[in-house]
C-alpha cells in the first residue's frame, strides 16, 4: 500500500480566498515513504512525440522497477540510486541526482506533478491528458508550462497509485474515485471510457493549517465588519449553511467559522472525504465509506449523521449536504442541536430552499414537511462567489430564512458585501440584529 506524506514548509495566508486562497498558500509537497513496486515488462515502442530524455527515463524506470521488485527493497532514495548505479547509465553526477528524484517521483510520488504540488501558491492541479496539465495558483486555471507525462498510460498509473494511497478502488468496474490522500490532498480521478481519451485527475491541495478570520479580512474575502458579524453569529449559536459553487471556498470558510466556536464545545463533523480541519481542541470527525468489491460495507452520510447524534455533539456539522442526509440534519437541528453548520452547492442564497427541497425528495420528504422543518431548523445562509476576472473568492451575501404566505421557506437578504468591501444592509438586517440581541450578542452597538 502506498503512503504519501508531505515534507517541508510553505508560505503564509492567501489573498482573497475564503476557500483556497488566491495568494500564498501553505502546504508541503506530495511525497511517499513506502510502496509496493509493481513488476512491468519491457517498454513498448515509444509514443509519438516522446523526447530522447523521456525515452531514456521510461527505460530506466522499467529497469529500476524490475530490480526493486526482485530485491524486495523499498523505493527509498538510496535504493533507487543503488539500482541506478547498477544499470550504469551514461549520466553525469548532477544528472544522476536529477534522475533519482525523477524516478522516485514516478515510483511513489506524483510524477511530473511533484513540482507543481511543491509550489506554495498552488491550490489545484488538473490533468486532462499527457500534455494537458492545468494549475490554479489562486487567480484561475492556467496551462502548466513544461509539465507533461510520457503517455496516457503514465497518467492512468498515477491515478491508480494515488487511489491506492487513499485506500480506494479504481478499475474498469469502478472507473472513478473521490477520496482524500493521507497528506490531506483531495483526489478525484476518472478512467476511460468514462473520461474520453485519457484518465482525468483532479488534485486539490490542502493547507496544513486553516486560515484565520483576520487572514480572510486581509485577503479581501470579507470586510472587518463582516468578520465581526460572523463572530457574533457563531457566538449566538445560529444554525447556518454556506452556499456557493464549486471552488468558491465553502469548506475553508466553514473551517474558519468552526475555529471561532468556544473551546468548551464538542464539534462532530460528518464528511464524505475528511477535509475540514478547524483550529479547535475538541473535534470528532466521521467519514463515509463506499461499498467494497462485493457491494458490502457502505457507510453513507445519512448513517453517520444518525450516529453523530448519539455522540453528544454541541455542534453538528455536515461537510456537504447533497443527499438524503438533509432530512436527518434538519431533524437534528429541530431537536435542540443549535449552531449546526454545513455547506451546500447553490447558485445563490435565494436558491438554497429549492435546492434542499430537491434533496429532501431523495429522503422521501414531501414539500410541506421539508419547508416546515427548514424554517424551524435553519437561521442563515452565507453565500460565497468567485470573481470571474481575478479568481478572488469572497462572501457575497448573508440571507435570513423566513416563510412566505404559502408556508414555504424563502430567504431574505440581511446584508450584502460588494467587491470593493462595502457593506449594504438588506431588508432582513434589523431582524438579524434583533435575533442576535435576543441571544445576548450585540453587533456595532446593537440594534437602533
Short mmCIF file of C-alpha atoms in Angstrom, two decimals, residues 167-338:
data_model
loop_
_atom_site.label_atom_id
_atom_site.label_comp_id
_atom_site.label_asym_id
_atom_site.label_seq_id
_atom_site.Cartn_x
_atom_site.Cartn_y
_atom_site.Cartn_z
CA UNK A 167 -7.39 3.21 0.26
CA UNK A 168 -9.91 3.35 -2.56
CA UNK A 169 -10.68 1.18 -5.54
CA UNK A 170 -10.09 2.40 -9.11
CA UNK A 171 -10.52 -0.01 -12.01
CA UNK A 172 -12.73 -0.71 -15.01
CA UNK A 173 -15.55 -1.91 -12.74
CA UNK A 174 -15.43 1.32 -10.71
CA UNK A 175 -13.83 3.87 -13.05
CA UNK A 176 -13.83 6.87 -10.73
CA UNK A 177 -12.60 7.74 -7.26
CA UNK A 178 -13.22 10.67 -4.93
CA UNK A 179 -11.03 10.49 -1.85
CA UNK A 180 -8.62 12.25 0.45
CA UNK A 181 -4.94 11.32 0.38
CA UNK A 182 -3.09 10.82 3.68
CA UNK A 183 -1.48 14.25 3.38
CA UNK A 184 -4.88 15.96 3.04
CA UNK A 185 -4.86 16.43 -0.74
CA UNK A 186 -8.30 15.89 -2.30
CA UNK A 187 -8.18 13.40 -5.18
CA UNK A 188 -10.67 12.84 -7.95
CA UNK A 189 -9.87 10.61 -10.92
CA UNK A 190 -11.90 9.18 -13.80
CA UNK A 191 -10.74 6.39 -16.14
CA UNK A 192 -11.63 5.92 -19.81
CA UNK A 193 -14.07 5.29 -21.38
CA UNK A 194 -15.98 7.46 -18.88
CA UNK A 195 -13.28 10.08 -19.42
CA UNK A 196 -12.81 10.47 -23.15
CA UNK A 197 -9.33 9.79 -24.44
CA UNK A 198 -7.28 9.78 -21.24
CA UNK A 199 -7.56 9.39 -17.49
CA UNK A 200 -8.53 12.69 -15.83
CA UNK A 201 -7.01 13.60 -12.45
CA UNK A 202 -8.04 16.49 -10.20
CA UNK A 203 -5.96 17.32 -7.13
CA UNK A 204 -6.98 19.99 -4.63
CA UNK A 205 -4.14 20.85 -2.26
CA UNK A 206 -4.95 21.10 1.43
CA UNK A 207 -3.42 23.65 3.76
CA UNK A 208 -1.62 22.17 6.78
CA UNK A 209 -3.44 24.72 8.95
CA UNK A 210 -6.74 26.57 8.44
CA UNK A 211 -6.99 30.25 7.66
CA UNK A 212 -7.86 32.63 10.45
CA UNK A 213 -10.64 35.19 10.21
CA UNK A 214 -8.07 38.00 10.23
CA UNK A 215 -6.34 36.43 7.23
CA UNK A 216 -9.62 36.34 5.33
CA UNK A 217 -10.13 40.02 6.07
CA UNK A 218 -6.60 40.83 4.94
CA UNK A 219 -7.10 38.82 1.76
CA UNK A 220 -10.33 40.60 0.86
CA UNK A 221 -12.68 37.68 1.41
CA UNK A 222 -14.84 39.88 3.63
CA UNK A 223 -14.55 43.29 5.30
CA UNK A 224 -13.80 43.77 9.00
CA UNK A 225 -17.49 44.48 9.68
CA UNK A 226 -18.36 41.14 8.10
CA UNK A 227 -15.85 39.38 10.36
CA UNK A 228 -17.47 40.96 13.41
CA UNK A 229 -20.89 39.85 12.20
CA UNK A 230 -19.80 36.24 11.59
CA UNK A 231 -18.16 36.11 15.01
CA UNK A 232 -21.42 37.26 16.57
CA UNK A 233 -23.40 34.69 14.60
CA UNK A 234 -21.20 31.88 15.93
CA UNK A 235 -21.42 33.19 19.50
CA UNK A 236 -25.21 33.33 19.21
CA UNK A 237 -25.28 29.68 18.09
CA UNK A 238 -27.32 30.38 14.97
CA UNK A 239 -27.63 27.47 12.53
CA UNK A 240 -26.31 28.20 9.06
CA UNK A 241 -25.45 26.77 5.67
CA UNK A 242 -22.64 28.08 3.47
CA UNK A 243 -23.70 28.02 -0.17
CA UNK A 244 -21.83 28.60 -3.40
CA UNK A 245 -20.45 26.94 -6.48
CA UNK A 246 -17.53 24.54 -6.77
CA UNK A 247 -14.25 26.10 -5.70
CA UNK A 248 -15.74 29.22 -4.13
CA UNK A 249 -14.26 28.46 -0.71
CA UNK A 250 -17.18 26.98 1.22
CA UNK A 251 -15.15 24.35 3.07
CA UNK A 252 -12.35 26.71 4.09
CA UNK A 253 -14.80 29.32 5.35
CA UNK A 254 -16.59 26.64 7.36
CA UNK A 255 -13.28 25.58 8.92
CA UNK A 256 -12.58 29.20 9.86
CA UNK A 257 -16.01 29.60 11.47
CA UNK A 258 -15.66 26.39 13.44
CA UNK A 259 -12.41 27.76 14.81
CA UNK A 260 -14.48 30.53 16.42
CA UNK A 261 -16.54 28.04 18.44
CA UNK A 262 -15.84 28.07 22.17
CA UNK A 263 -13.21 25.57 23.36
CA UNK A 264 -15.69 24.01 25.80
CA UNK A 265 -17.96 22.85 22.93
CA UNK A 266 -17.74 19.45 21.22
CA UNK A 267 -17.88 19.55 17.40
CA UNK A 268 -18.87 16.39 15.49
CA UNK A 269 -18.06 16.64 11.77
CA UNK A 270 -19.55 14.29 9.15
CA UNK A 271 -17.97 14.25 5.67
CA UNK A 272 -17.62 12.16 2.55
CA UNK A 273 -13.90 12.96 2.41
CA UNK A 274 -12.32 14.37 5.55
CA UNK A 275 -11.34 17.90 4.53
CA UNK A 276 -12.43 20.08 7.44
CA UNK A 277 -9.57 20.77 9.82
CA UNK A 278 -10.80 23.52 12.15
CA UNK A 279 -8.44 25.04 14.70
CA UNK A 280 -10.43 23.73 17.66
CA UNK A 281 -9.39 21.49 20.58
CA UNK A 282 -12.41 19.15 20.54
CA UNK A 283 -13.35 17.90 17.07
CA UNK A 284 -14.69 14.41 16.29
CA UNK A 285 -14.55 13.55 12.58
CA UNK A 286 -16.60 10.85 10.86
CA UNK A 287 -16.00 9.86 7.22
CA UNK A 288 -18.28 7.90 4.92
CA UNK A 289 -17.14 4.72 3.18
CA UNK A 290 -18.02 3.31 -0.26
CA UNK A 291 -19.02 -0.34 -0.69
CA UNK A 292 -16.33 -2.96 -1.23
CA UNK A 293 -15.97 -5.14 -4.31
CA UNK A 294 -18.85 -7.33 -3.12
CA UNK A 295 -21.06 -4.27 -2.72
CA UNK A 296 -21.00 -4.51 1.09
CA UNK A 297 -19.80 -2.27 3.90
CA UNK A 298 -21.07 1.06 2.62
CA UNK A 299 -21.49 3.85 5.18
CA UNK A 300 -23.43 6.85 3.90
CA UNK A 301 -23.57 10.38 5.25
CA UNK A 302 -27.08 9.62 6.42
CA UNK A 303 -25.78 6.72 8.51
CA UNK A 304 -23.09 8.93 10.02
CA UNK A 305 -25.44 11.80 10.84
CA UNK A 306 -27.57 9.40 12.84
CA UNK A 307 -24.51 8.11 14.69
CA UNK A 308 -23.26 11.65 15.30
CA UNK A 309 -26.48 12.48 17.17
CA UNK A 310 -25.56 9.82 19.73
CA UNK A 311 -22.10 11.26 20.30
CA UNK A 312 -23.23 14.22 22.41
CA UNK A 313 -22.43 16.99 19.88
CA UNK A 314 -22.63 20.64 20.84
CA UNK A 315 -22.25 21.47 17.15
CA UNK A 316 -23.28 19.05 14.41
CA UNK A 317 -21.51 19.77 11.12
CA UNK A 318 -22.13 18.16 7.74
CA UNK A 319 -19.27 18.94 5.38
CA UNK A 320 -21.51 18.94 2.33
CA UNK A 321 -25.27 18.40 2.24
CA UNK A 322 -26.01 16.68 -1.05
CA UNK A 323 -28.39 13.79 -0.47
CA UNK A 324 -30.97 12.17 1.77
CA UNK A 325 -28.95 13.11 4.88
CA UNK A 326 -30.63 16.53 4.71
CA UNK A 327 -33.70 15.07 6.45
CA UNK A 328 -31.63 13.79 9.40
CA UNK A 329 -29.72 17.06 9.63
CA UNK A 330 -32.90 19.14 9.74
CA UNK A 331 -34.42 16.74 12.27
CA UNK A 332 -31.32 17.13 14.46
CA UNK A 333 -31.39 20.93 14.28
CA UNK A 334 -35.05 20.82 15.30
CA UNK A 335 -34.34 18.78 18.43
CA UNK A 336 -32.14 21.16 20.39
CA UNK A 337 -28.88 20.94 18.42
CA UNK A 338 -28.36 24.66 17.88
#
